[in-house]
Short mmCIF file of C-alpha atoms in Angstrom, two decimals:
data_model
loop_
_atom_site.label_atom_id
_atom_site.label_comp_id
_atom_site.label_asym_id
_atom_site.label_seq_id
_atom_site.Cartn_x
_atom_site.Cartn_y
_atom_site.Cartn_z
CA MET A 285 9.17 -14.31 13.01
CA GLU A 286 6.13 -12.12 12.70
CA ALA A 287 5.75 -9.41 15.34
CA GLN A 288 2.86 -9.85 17.75
CA HIS A 289 0.40 -7.14 18.56
CA GLY A 290 -2.53 -6.82 20.88
CA SER A 291 -6.18 -6.28 20.11
CA HIS A 292 -6.91 -2.60 19.72
CA THR A 293 -10.39 -2.07 21.06
CA PRO A 294 -12.00 1.39 21.17
CA THR A 295 -12.49 2.60 24.71
CA THR A 296 -15.35 4.83 23.62
CA PRO A 297 -17.69 4.44 20.64
CA THR A 298 -16.90 6.38 17.48
CA GLN A 299 -19.61 8.63 16.08
CA PRO A 300 -20.51 8.06 12.45
CA GLY A 301 -20.48 11.08 10.16
CA LYS A 302 -22.38 11.87 7.00
CA ALA A 303 -21.76 9.18 4.41
CA PHE A 304 -21.56 9.41 0.63
CA PRO A 305 -24.69 8.07 -1.13
CA SER A 306 -25.14 4.29 -1.20
CA ASP A 307 -28.61 4.02 -2.78
CA VAL A 308 -28.58 2.18 -6.14
CA THR A 309 -32.19 2.93 -7.11
CA GLY A 310 -32.46 3.88 -10.77
CA LEU A 311 -28.77 3.35 -11.55
CA ASN A 312 -27.54 1.46 -14.59
CA GLN A 313 -25.51 -1.68 -14.07
CA ILE A 314 -21.81 -1.31 -14.86
CA THR A 315 -20.68 -2.68 -18.20
CA THR A 316 -17.52 -4.25 -19.59
CA PRO A 317 -14.97 -1.58 -20.59
CA VAL A 318 -14.58 -0.87 -24.28
CA GLU A 319 -11.21 -0.70 -25.97
CA VAL A 320 -10.69 2.65 -27.68
CA SER A 321 -7.94 3.41 -30.20
CA LEU A 322 -7.01 7.09 -30.14
CA ASP A 323 -5.26 8.44 -33.21
CA ASP A 324 -3.09 11.53 -33.06
CA GLY A 325 -5.32 14.58 -32.53
CA ASP A 326 -8.45 12.61 -31.58
CA THR A 327 -10.96 13.82 -28.99
CA TYR A 328 -12.98 11.60 -26.68
CA LEU A 329 -15.76 12.27 -24.18
CA LEU A 330 -15.40 10.61 -20.80
CA GLU A 331 -18.30 10.92 -18.34
CA ALA A 332 -17.96 10.14 -14.64
CA LYS A 333 -21.32 9.00 -13.29
CA ALA A 334 -22.85 6.75 -10.62
CA ALA A 335 -23.66 3.14 -11.53
CA LYS A 336 -24.30 -0.11 -9.68
CA GLN A 337 -22.53 -3.45 -9.47
CA LYS A 338 -23.64 -6.76 -8.00
CA ILE A 339 -20.98 -8.32 -5.80
CA GLY A 340 -22.12 -11.61 -4.36
CA GLU A 341 -25.78 -11.08 -3.54
CA GLN A 342 -25.39 -7.36 -2.82
CA TRP A 343 -25.76 -4.40 -5.14
CA ILE A 344 -23.25 -1.65 -4.40
CA ARG A 345 -23.10 1.92 -5.64
CA ARG A 346 -20.11 2.62 -7.88
CA LEU A 347 -18.73 5.55 -9.81
CA ALA A 348 -17.84 4.72 -13.40
CA TYR A 349 -16.26 6.29 -16.46
CA ASN A 350 -18.67 5.82 -19.38
CA GLY A 351 -20.59 3.24 -17.40
CA SER A 352 -17.77 0.73 -16.89
CA VAL A 353 -15.31 -0.20 -14.13
CA PRO A 354 -12.55 0.06 -15.12
CA GLY A 355 -13.22 2.84 -17.60
CA PRO A 356 -12.34 2.66 -21.31
CA ILE A 357 -9.06 0.97 -22.18
CA PHE A 358 -7.28 3.54 -24.32
CA ARG A 359 -4.69 2.45 -26.88
CA VAL A 360 -2.51 5.21 -28.27
CA LYS A 361 0.73 5.51 -30.19
CA GLN A 362 3.88 6.85 -28.57
CA GLY A 363 4.45 10.44 -29.63
CA SER A 364 0.78 11.17 -30.30
CA SER A 365 -1.61 13.54 -28.52
CA ALA A 366 -5.33 13.45 -27.78
CA THR A 367 -7.95 15.46 -25.94
CA ILE A 368 -10.07 13.81 -23.26
CA THR A 369 -13.13 15.82 -22.26
CA LEU A 370 -14.19 14.84 -18.75
CA LYS A 371 -17.83 15.51 -17.88
CA ASN A 372 -18.55 15.36 -14.17
CA SER A 373 -21.95 13.79 -13.51
CA THR A 374 -21.08 12.66 -9.97
CA GLU A 375 -22.09 14.24 -6.67
CA LEU A 376 -18.63 15.64 -5.82
CA PRO A 377 -15.97 17.76 -7.52
CA THR A 378 -13.41 15.80 -9.50
CA THR A 379 -10.40 15.95 -11.79
CA LEU A 380 -8.60 13.50 -14.06
CA HIS A 381 -4.97 12.75 -13.28
CA PRO A 382 -3.18 11.03 -16.21
CA HIS A 383 -0.88 9.04 -13.94
CA GLY A 384 2.66 8.75 -15.27
CA LEU A 385 2.17 10.79 -18.43
CA ARG A 386 4.60 13.64 -18.92
CA VAL A 387 1.88 16.11 -19.86
CA GLU A 388 1.76 19.88 -19.61
CA PRO A 389 1.19 20.83 -15.95
CA GLN A 390 -2.23 22.43 -16.47
CA PHE A 391 -3.57 19.03 -17.53
CA ASP A 392 -2.16 17.04 -14.60
CA GLY A 393 -5.41 17.16 -12.60
CA VAL A 394 -4.14 18.33 -9.18
CA PRO A 395 -6.34 20.93 -7.41
CA GLY A 396 -4.32 23.85 -6.06
CA ILE A 397 -1.38 23.11 -8.35
CA SER A 398 -2.73 22.21 -11.81
CA GLN A 399 -6.37 23.27 -11.98
CA ASN A 400 -9.55 24.01 -10.08
CA PRO A 401 -11.75 20.97 -9.43
CA ILE A 402 -14.46 20.22 -11.99
CA GLN A 403 -17.76 20.85 -10.23
CA PRO A 404 -20.76 18.54 -10.69
CA GLY A 405 -22.34 19.24 -14.08
CA GLN A 406 -19.19 20.85 -15.50
CA SER A 407 -16.61 19.58 -17.99
CA PHE A 408 -12.91 20.09 -18.65
CA ASN A 409 -10.72 19.36 -21.68
CA TYR A 410 -7.47 17.49 -20.95
CA GLU A 411 -4.97 17.91 -23.76
CA LEU A 412 -2.69 14.91 -23.30
CA GLN A 413 0.66 13.97 -24.80
CA PHE A 414 2.03 10.44 -24.86
CA PRO A 415 5.83 10.79 -25.17
CA ASP A 416 6.64 7.44 -23.54
CA ALA A 417 5.61 3.87 -24.32
CA GLY A 418 4.28 1.79 -21.45
CA ILE A 419 1.30 1.46 -19.13
CA PHE A 420 -0.30 4.60 -17.78
CA TRP A 421 -3.62 5.15 -16.08
CA TYR A 422 -6.15 7.77 -15.11
CA HIS A 423 -8.03 8.48 -11.90
CA PRO A 424 -9.33 11.45 -9.88
CA HIS A 425 -7.23 13.62 -7.58
CA VAL A 426 -10.12 14.86 -5.41
CA ARG A 427 -11.11 12.59 -2.51
CA GLU A 428 -9.13 9.89 -4.23
CA ASP A 429 -9.79 7.54 -1.32
CA TYR A 430 -13.51 7.52 -2.20
CA ALA A 431 -13.77 8.34 -5.91
CA GLN A 432 -11.03 6.02 -7.15
CA GLU A 433 -12.08 3.21 -4.83
CA ALA A 434 -15.68 3.64 -6.01
CA GLY A 435 -14.50 2.76 -9.54
CA LEU A 436 -13.08 5.85 -11.24
CA TYR A 437 -9.97 4.47 -12.88
CA GLY A 438 -8.86 3.34 -16.31
CA ILE A 439 -5.76 2.53 -18.33
CA PHE A 440 -3.72 3.95 -21.20
CA ILE A 441 -1.68 1.42 -23.19
CA VAL A 442 0.90 3.45 -25.12
CA GLU A 443 2.35 1.43 -27.98
CA PRO A 444 6.00 2.09 -28.87
CA LYS A 445 6.91 3.91 -32.08
CA ASN A 446 9.11 1.00 -33.04
CA PRO A 447 6.82 -2.04 -33.50
CA ASP A 448 9.83 -4.31 -32.94
CA SER A 449 10.40 -2.98 -29.41
CA TYR A 450 8.13 -5.66 -27.97
CA ASN A 451 8.40 -9.40 -28.48
CA PRO A 452 5.81 -10.91 -30.83
CA VAL A 453 2.82 -12.33 -28.93
CA HIS A 454 -0.57 -13.68 -29.94
CA ARG A 455 -2.65 -11.28 -27.85
CA GLU A 456 -2.41 -8.46 -25.32
CA LEU A 457 -4.67 -8.18 -22.26
CA PRO A 458 -5.02 -5.72 -19.38
CA LEU A 459 -4.78 -7.16 -15.87
CA ILE A 460 -6.16 -4.44 -13.61
CA LEU A 461 -6.04 -5.37 -9.92
CA ASP A 462 -8.17 -3.83 -7.17
CA ASP A 463 -9.95 -4.64 -3.94
CA VAL A 464 -13.08 -3.13 -2.37
CA LEU A 465 -14.38 -3.12 1.18
CA ILE A 466 -17.99 -4.31 1.28
CA ASP A 467 -19.15 -3.42 4.79
CA PRO A 468 -22.14 -1.15 5.55
CA LYS A 469 -20.57 -0.39 8.94
CA GLN A 470 -17.57 1.27 7.26
CA PRO A 471 -18.98 3.79 4.76
CA PHE A 472 -17.02 6.56 3.09
CA GLN A 473 -17.69 9.79 4.98
CA THR A 474 -18.06 13.17 3.31
CA GLU A 475 -16.46 15.31 6.04
CA LYS A 476 -13.39 13.24 6.79
CA VAL A 477 -11.22 10.46 5.39
CA THR A 478 -11.15 7.28 7.47
CA HIS A 479 -8.69 4.35 7.60
CA THR A 480 -5.77 6.77 7.38
CA LEU A 481 -3.45 4.65 9.52
CA MET A 482 -3.04 1.72 7.12
CA GLY A 483 -5.35 2.57 4.24
CA ARG A 484 -8.67 0.98 3.36
CA PHE A 485 -8.02 -2.70 2.72
CA GLY A 486 -10.76 -4.44 0.77
CA ASN A 487 -12.43 -7.76 1.56
CA VAL A 488 -13.27 -8.52 -2.09
CA ASN A 489 -10.64 -8.73 -4.83
CA LEU A 490 -11.38 -7.49 -8.35
CA VAL A 491 -9.60 -8.29 -11.60
CA ASN A 492 -10.59 -6.06 -14.52
CA GLY A 493 -13.46 -4.83 -12.35
CA LEU A 494 -14.93 -8.31 -11.78
CA VAL A 495 -14.99 -10.82 -8.93
CA GLY A 496 -13.23 -14.05 -9.87
CA PRO A 497 -13.35 -13.69 -13.67
CA THR A 498 -12.17 -16.45 -16.00
CA LEU A 499 -9.85 -15.33 -18.81
CA SER A 500 -9.37 -17.56 -21.84
CA ALA A 501 -6.28 -18.77 -23.66
CA THR A 502 -5.44 -21.39 -26.26
CA LYS A 503 -2.78 -24.03 -25.73
CA GLY A 504 0.48 -22.73 -27.19
CA GLU A 505 -0.53 -19.06 -26.98
CA THR A 506 1.86 -16.41 -25.73
CA LEU A 507 0.07 -13.50 -24.07
CA ARG A 508 1.27 -10.08 -22.99
CA PHE A 509 -0.38 -8.74 -19.84
CA PHE A 510 -0.45 -5.07 -18.89
CA ALA A 511 -0.76 -5.30 -15.10
CA LEU A 512 -1.80 -2.38 -12.91
CA ASN A 513 -2.54 -2.04 -9.19
CA THR A 514 -5.38 0.48 -8.65
CA SER A 515 -6.10 -0.40 -5.01
CA SER A 516 -6.16 2.15 -2.21
CA THR A 517 -3.47 0.44 -0.13
CA ARG A 518 -3.10 -3.28 -0.85
CA VAL A 519 0.16 -4.60 -2.26
CA PHE A 520 -0.32 -7.52 -4.67
CA ALA A 521 2.20 -10.31 -5.20
CA LEU A 522 0.91 -11.27 -8.63
CA ALA A 523 1.57 -14.89 -9.63
CA VAL A 524 0.22 -17.54 -11.99
CA PRO A 525 1.47 -20.88 -10.57
CA GLY A 526 2.37 -23.43 -13.21
CA VAL A 527 3.02 -20.81 -15.89
CA LYS A 528 6.41 -19.21 -16.59
CA MET A 529 6.20 -15.44 -16.09
CA LYS A 530 8.55 -13.14 -17.96
CA LEU A 531 8.94 -9.58 -16.65
CA VAL A 532 9.46 -7.35 -19.67
CA GLY A 533 8.54 -3.83 -18.62
CA GLY A 534 7.51 -1.53 -15.79
CA ASP A 535 5.66 1.74 -15.32
CA ASN A 536 7.08 3.80 -18.19
CA GLY A 537 8.65 1.34 -20.59
CA LEU A 538 10.84 -1.74 -20.94
CA TYR A 539 13.54 -3.10 -18.65
CA GLU A 540 17.09 -3.28 -19.94
CA ASN A 541 16.95 -7.05 -19.51
CA GLU A 542 14.01 -9.45 -19.39
CA GLN A 543 13.83 -11.73 -16.37
CA TRP A 544 11.90 -14.73 -15.08
CA LEU A 545 9.85 -14.23 -11.93
CA ASP A 546 7.64 -16.45 -9.80
CA ARG A 547 5.70 -13.34 -8.78
CA VAL A 548 5.81 -9.61 -9.34
CA ILE A 549 5.12 -7.24 -6.45
CA LEU A 550 2.90 -4.30 -7.36
CA ALA A 551 2.16 -1.52 -4.88
CA PRO A 552 -0.70 0.93 -5.50
CA GLY A 553 0.04 2.85 -8.70
CA GLU A 554 2.73 0.48 -9.97
CA ARG A 555 2.55 -1.38 -13.28
CA ALA A 556 4.29 -4.29 -15.01
CA ILE A 557 4.43 -5.68 -18.54
CA LEU A 558 4.41 -9.47 -18.32
CA GLU A 559 4.55 -12.22 -20.92
CA MET A 560 3.35 -15.78 -20.36
CA GLN A 561 3.17 -18.83 -22.60
CA PHE A 562 0.50 -21.46 -21.97
CA LEU A 563 1.76 -24.93 -22.89
CA GLN A 564 -0.84 -27.04 -21.08
CA THR A 565 -4.62 -27.11 -21.08
CA GLY A 566 -6.51 -26.61 -17.83
CA LEU A 567 -7.27 -23.93 -15.27
CA PHE A 568 -4.49 -21.70 -13.97
CA ALA A 569 -5.06 -19.43 -10.99
CA ILE A 570 -4.18 -15.74 -10.94
CA ARG A 571 -3.01 -15.37 -7.33
CA ASN A 572 -2.11 -12.75 -4.82
CA ALA A 573 0.78 -14.89 -3.56
CA LYS A 574 1.29 -12.90 -0.36
CA PRO A 575 3.34 -14.54 2.40
CA LYS A 576 0.32 -15.31 4.59
CA ASN A 577 -3.07 -16.48 3.37
CA PRO A 578 -2.49 -16.25 -0.42
CA VAL A 579 -5.69 -15.96 -2.41
CA THR A 580 -6.93 -16.70 -5.92
CA MET A 581 -8.31 -13.59 -7.62
CA ALA A 582 -9.15 -14.96 -11.09
CA GLN A 583 -8.29 -17.85 -13.36
CA ILE A 584 -7.16 -18.53 -16.90
CA GLU A 585 -8.81 -21.38 -18.77
CA VAL A 586 -6.55 -22.88 -21.43
CA LYS A 587 -8.20 -24.96 -24.15
CA ASP A 588 -6.93 -26.87 -27.17
CA GLY A 589 -6.82 -25.04 -30.46
CA ALA A 590 -4.67 -23.91 -33.34
CA VAL A 591 -2.22 -21.06 -32.79
CA GLU A 592 0.21 -19.34 -35.12
CA THR A 593 3.91 -20.04 -34.66
CA LEU A 594 5.73 -16.92 -33.47
CA PRO A 595 9.08 -15.89 -34.96
CA VAL A 596 10.77 -15.43 -31.55
CA GLU A 597 11.13 -18.16 -28.91
CA PHE A 598 9.43 -17.34 -25.64
CA SER A 599 11.88 -19.52 -23.69
CA LYS A 600 14.76 -17.08 -24.26
CA LEU A 601 15.43 -13.91 -22.28
CA HIS A 602 16.41 -10.89 -24.31
CA LYS A 603 18.39 -7.74 -23.72
CA ASN A 604 16.40 -4.71 -24.79
CA ARG A 605 19.09 -2.67 -26.51
CA GLU A 606 16.71 0.18 -27.31
CA ALA A 607 15.76 0.59 -23.66
CA ALA A 608 19.35 0.21 -22.52
CA GLN A 609 20.45 2.94 -24.92
CA GLU A 610 17.71 5.28 -23.67
CA LEU A 611 18.66 4.56 -20.06
CA SER A 612 22.41 4.88 -20.62
CA ALA A 613 22.58 8.55 -19.59
CA ILE A 614 20.81 7.97 -16.29
CA ARG A 615 22.81 4.79 -15.64
CA GLN A 616 25.88 7.00 -15.46
CA GLN A 617 24.18 8.85 -12.57
CA LEU A 618 23.72 5.78 -10.35
CA THR A 619 26.81 6.55 -8.26
CA ARG A 620 26.19 10.28 -7.88
CA ALA A 621 26.03 11.69 -4.36
CA VAL A 622 22.68 12.17 -2.65
CA ASP A 623 21.10 15.52 -3.49
CA ARG A 624 17.90 15.36 -1.40
CA LYS A 625 16.92 13.35 1.66
CA LEU A 626 13.40 12.46 2.74
CA LYS A 627 12.19 10.62 5.83
CA LEU A 628 8.77 8.95 5.95
CA THR A 629 7.00 9.05 9.31
CA LEU A 630 3.76 10.08 11.02
CA THR A 631 2.25 11.79 14.03
CA MET A 632 -0.97 10.87 15.81
CA ASP A 633 -3.30 12.76 18.11
CA HIS A 634 -3.82 10.28 20.92
CA SER A 635 -6.55 12.35 22.49
CA LYS A 636 -8.72 11.81 19.40
CA LEU A 637 -7.91 8.13 19.05
CA PRO A 638 -9.73 6.35 21.89
CA MET A 639 -7.58 3.25 21.66
CA ASP A 640 -4.96 1.21 23.47
CA HIS A 641 -1.62 2.40 22.01
CA SER A 642 0.60 -0.01 23.94
CA SER A 643 1.66 -1.97 20.87
CA MET A 644 1.24 0.54 18.05
CA GLY A 645 4.79 0.00 16.84
CA SER A 646 4.23 -3.73 16.31
CA THR A 647 2.64 -4.78 13.04
CA GLY A 648 2.06 -7.88 11.00
CA ALA A 649 4.50 -6.71 8.33
CA ILE A 650 6.59 -9.26 6.45
CA GLY A 651 9.53 -7.87 4.50
CA GLY A 652 8.52 -4.34 5.46
CA ILE A 653 5.09 -4.76 3.83
CA GLU A 654 1.72 -5.04 5.54
CA TRP A 655 -0.07 -7.41 3.20
CA ASP A 656 -3.37 -7.32 5.13
CA ASP A 657 -5.11 -5.18 7.73
CA GLU A 658 -3.80 -6.71 10.95
CA MET A 659 -5.22 -3.90 13.12
CA PRO A 660 -8.76 -3.31 11.83
CA ALA A 661 -10.19 -1.56 14.90
CA MET A 662 -7.34 0.93 15.14
CA ASN A 663 -7.36 1.47 11.39
CA MET A 664 -11.11 2.09 11.30
CA ALA A 665 -10.82 4.68 14.10
CA SER A 666 -8.04 6.60 12.36
CA ASP A 667 -8.87 9.56 10.11
CA ASN A 668 -7.28 12.62 8.56
CA LYS A 669 -7.99 14.62 11.72
CA ASN A 670 -6.05 12.38 14.12
CA VAL A 671 -3.30 10.95 11.88
CA VAL A 672 -0.81 12.94 9.81
CA TRP A 673 1.54 11.03 7.52
CA LYS A 674 4.70 12.93 6.71
CA PHE A 675 7.45 13.54 4.27
CA VAL A 676 10.25 15.22 6.22
CA ASP A 677 12.99 16.97 4.26
CA GLU A 678 15.99 15.98 6.35
CA GLN A 679 18.09 18.86 5.06
CA THR A 680 15.59 21.63 5.91
CA ALA A 681 13.26 19.94 8.45
CA LYS A 682 10.29 21.09 6.35
CA GLU A 683 7.30 18.77 6.18
CA ASN A 684 4.73 17.90 3.51
CA MET A 685 3.35 20.93 1.65
CA SER A 686 5.94 23.19 3.26
CA ILE A 687 8.47 21.38 1.06
CA ASN A 688 8.83 23.05 -2.33
CA TRP A 689 11.89 21.86 -4.18
CA ALA A 690 13.19 23.94 -7.10
CA LEU A 691 14.74 21.75 -9.81
CA LYS A 692 16.18 22.66 -13.20
CA GLN A 693 15.10 21.09 -16.46
CA GLY A 694 17.73 18.62 -17.65
CA GLN A 695 18.97 18.06 -14.11
CA TYR A 696 19.32 14.67 -12.42
CA THR A 697 18.54 14.52 -8.71
CA ARG A 698 19.40 11.65 -6.40
CA ILE A 699 16.63 11.43 -3.80
CA SER A 700 17.26 9.17 -0.82
CA ILE A 701 14.01 8.10 0.87
CA PHE A 702 14.21 6.53 4.32
CA ASN A 703 11.14 4.84 5.79
CA ASP A 704 11.64 5.32 9.52
CA PRO A 705 11.22 1.96 11.33
CA LYS A 706 11.02 3.77 14.69
CA SER A 707 7.90 5.74 13.81
CA MET A 708 4.75 4.96 15.75
CA HIS A 709 3.47 2.78 12.90
CA PRO A 710 6.08 1.99 10.24
CA MET A 711 4.57 0.66 7.03
CA GLN A 712 5.30 0.65 3.31
CA HIS A 713 4.72 3.69 1.10
CA PRO A 714 4.50 3.74 -2.73
CA ILE A 715 5.96 7.12 -3.68
CA HIS A 716 4.73 8.76 -6.88
CA PHE A 717 6.26 11.78 -8.66
CA HIS A 718 4.01 13.67 -11.07
CA GLY A 719 5.13 14.87 -14.48
CA GLN A 720 8.60 13.27 -14.47
CA ARG A 721 10.17 9.84 -14.56
CA PHE A 722 12.93 8.23 -12.52
CA VAL A 723 14.87 5.02 -12.00
CA VAL A 724 15.39 3.17 -8.74
CA ALA A 725 19.14 3.54 -8.13
CA SER A 726 19.49 1.41 -5.01
CA VAL A 727 17.56 -0.37 -2.28
CA ASP A 728 19.22 -0.54 1.14
CA GLY A 729 22.57 0.25 -0.45
CA ALA A 730 22.43 -2.42 -3.16
CA GLN A 731 22.74 -0.77 -6.58
CA ALA A 732 20.06 -1.63 -9.10
CA ALA A 733 21.27 -4.02 -11.79
CA ASN A 734 18.34 -3.85 -14.21
CA LEU A 735 16.89 -0.41 -14.87
CA VAL A 736 13.45 0.68 -16.03
CA TRP A 737 11.75 4.07 -16.14
CA LYS A 738 9.22 4.46 -13.34
CA ASP A 739 7.03 7.09 -11.72
CA THR A 740 5.99 5.12 -8.60
CA ALA A 741 8.27 3.12 -6.30
CA LEU A 742 7.57 1.10 -3.17
CA VAL A 743 9.57 1.96 -0.05
CA PRO A 744 9.11 -0.84 2.53
CA ALA A 745 9.16 -0.07 6.24
CA GLY A 746 12.74 0.22 7.49
CA SER A 747 14.19 0.51 3.99
CA ARG A 748 16.12 3.22 2.22
CA VAL A 749 15.32 3.57 -1.48
CA ASP A 750 17.31 5.96 -3.67
CA LEU A 751 15.81 7.34 -6.87
CA ILE A 752 17.44 9.24 -9.73
CA LEU A 753 14.81 11.72 -10.89
CA GLU A 754 15.10 13.11 -14.41
CA SER A 755 13.74 16.67 -14.45
CA SER A 756 12.49 16.75 -18.03
CA ASN A 757 9.10 18.45 -17.83
CA PRO A 758 8.80 22.10 -16.72
CA GLY A 759 6.01 23.15 -14.36
CA ASN A 760 4.75 22.90 -10.81
CA TRP A 761 4.17 19.36 -9.63
CA MET A 762 3.28 17.13 -6.71
CA ALA A 763 4.87 14.06 -5.16
CA HIS A 764 2.91 11.90 -2.73
CA CYS A 765 2.31 8.50 -1.21
CA HIS A 766 -0.06 6.53 -3.44
CA ILE A 767 -1.87 4.94 -0.55
CA SER A 768 -4.95 7.08 -1.06
CA GLU A 769 -5.70 7.57 2.63
CA HIS A 770 -2.10 8.57 3.36
CA MET A 771 -2.19 11.24 0.67
CA GLU A 772 -5.50 12.51 2.07
CA ALA A 773 -3.76 12.60 5.48
CA ASN A 774 -1.27 15.18 4.12
CA MET A 775 1.51 12.92 2.78
CA MET A 776 2.43 15.05 -0.23
CA PHE A 777 4.79 17.85 -1.22
CA LYS A 778 5.45 20.27 -4.08
CA PHE A 779 8.34 20.62 -6.48
CA SER A 780 8.95 22.76 -9.54
CA VAL A 781 10.98 22.21 -12.69
CA THR A 782 12.12 25.36 -14.50
CA PRO A 783 13.88 25.70 -17.89
#
């Protein structure tokens, strides 16, 4: 039964601060992203600049890479390298974080750890390597809550060296999920980050940057979707009712074993490789099949037509022997003892939150996940000055940026992450490690049966999730919650990997 909570009404009015620009005068309308193939050694210019988008009857100000939201869809080969030159034509400093890529640390895009922010009018060359096949993406790491939500994000599709690693399909499509909050009463403020309690939930869903788009398919086609959640805080339960969905891969590659799913849960930053075969004509909804109030975000229109017969049957599930072989070394680590312990919690300054706190511990969470903003007044009043989200190292009692783990290259580390259900507001946290990859070893004591390389994992409220981190990439790195507002409210820590 869902927990009940009261209405949280401010006892005193909040004072608005200085907002980021919202004027769209003279701005170009956003365009459809282009698909760019990068060969080994290529260079590409990426410009971050303001643009406008019409949502409903309202024009809103966006930030876009090369004029599109999402930005260019990059296709690269595993094992290649490329240089992305980012030109900053926005009003605030920025960086580019190549999320999930095991790059050299100076190109990871984290101010204070990797590089200085790129000031307006300046540029920076990111020399990127693509050692792993899978879905990766790029976004800023300066005021991520604003800049990424305003539209600065894009995707890397890294194709495996072995062309037979993936099943044959007719076409491949990105499925980039997002939501935006269209409300002039809740602007992004320049001097503080708001909505830090639960994150900024949107009231408009976007798929590939559009509201309610219609994708096309031909009867008999098998499609591969590269799904990505770029939202600030919303968890999506991605489903296409009436169509069989095969989960093939995750963040950084393929699962050991394919599996059928009715829906795949994607937290902010998480990705999935999905295959679907369309055997009937008609309209099929792309849904956020959340437990309460599920919504349609887009649709797929399937029409009659001729399609080529594929050499592999879609109806069969396959074991990916190549992935299983690559994961065999870390599979042997699944029963190792815990090396590091983290607790996820928060503190709040009640004196700066003019609210009724009598039922703060009660939420509308189902399965440890808050699927919607059930406490909008409290959430709107929270900011990075009155809420601090925390990683607590349970072995040293250090918190957030006071944590600085020293790991050795080639080492495996079992990290046990406990999301404290007794905190003032327990909620889910997608935890992202920069520069490395890991597997989920267990959830609430149940050992993982089907492994995949990841860099972001969801830890529901009240759960304990154990990761096996592979320290493969030397340098200084960051780990953080990928709810943008939580990261901006200090939920991050440092770690180093040394040869």
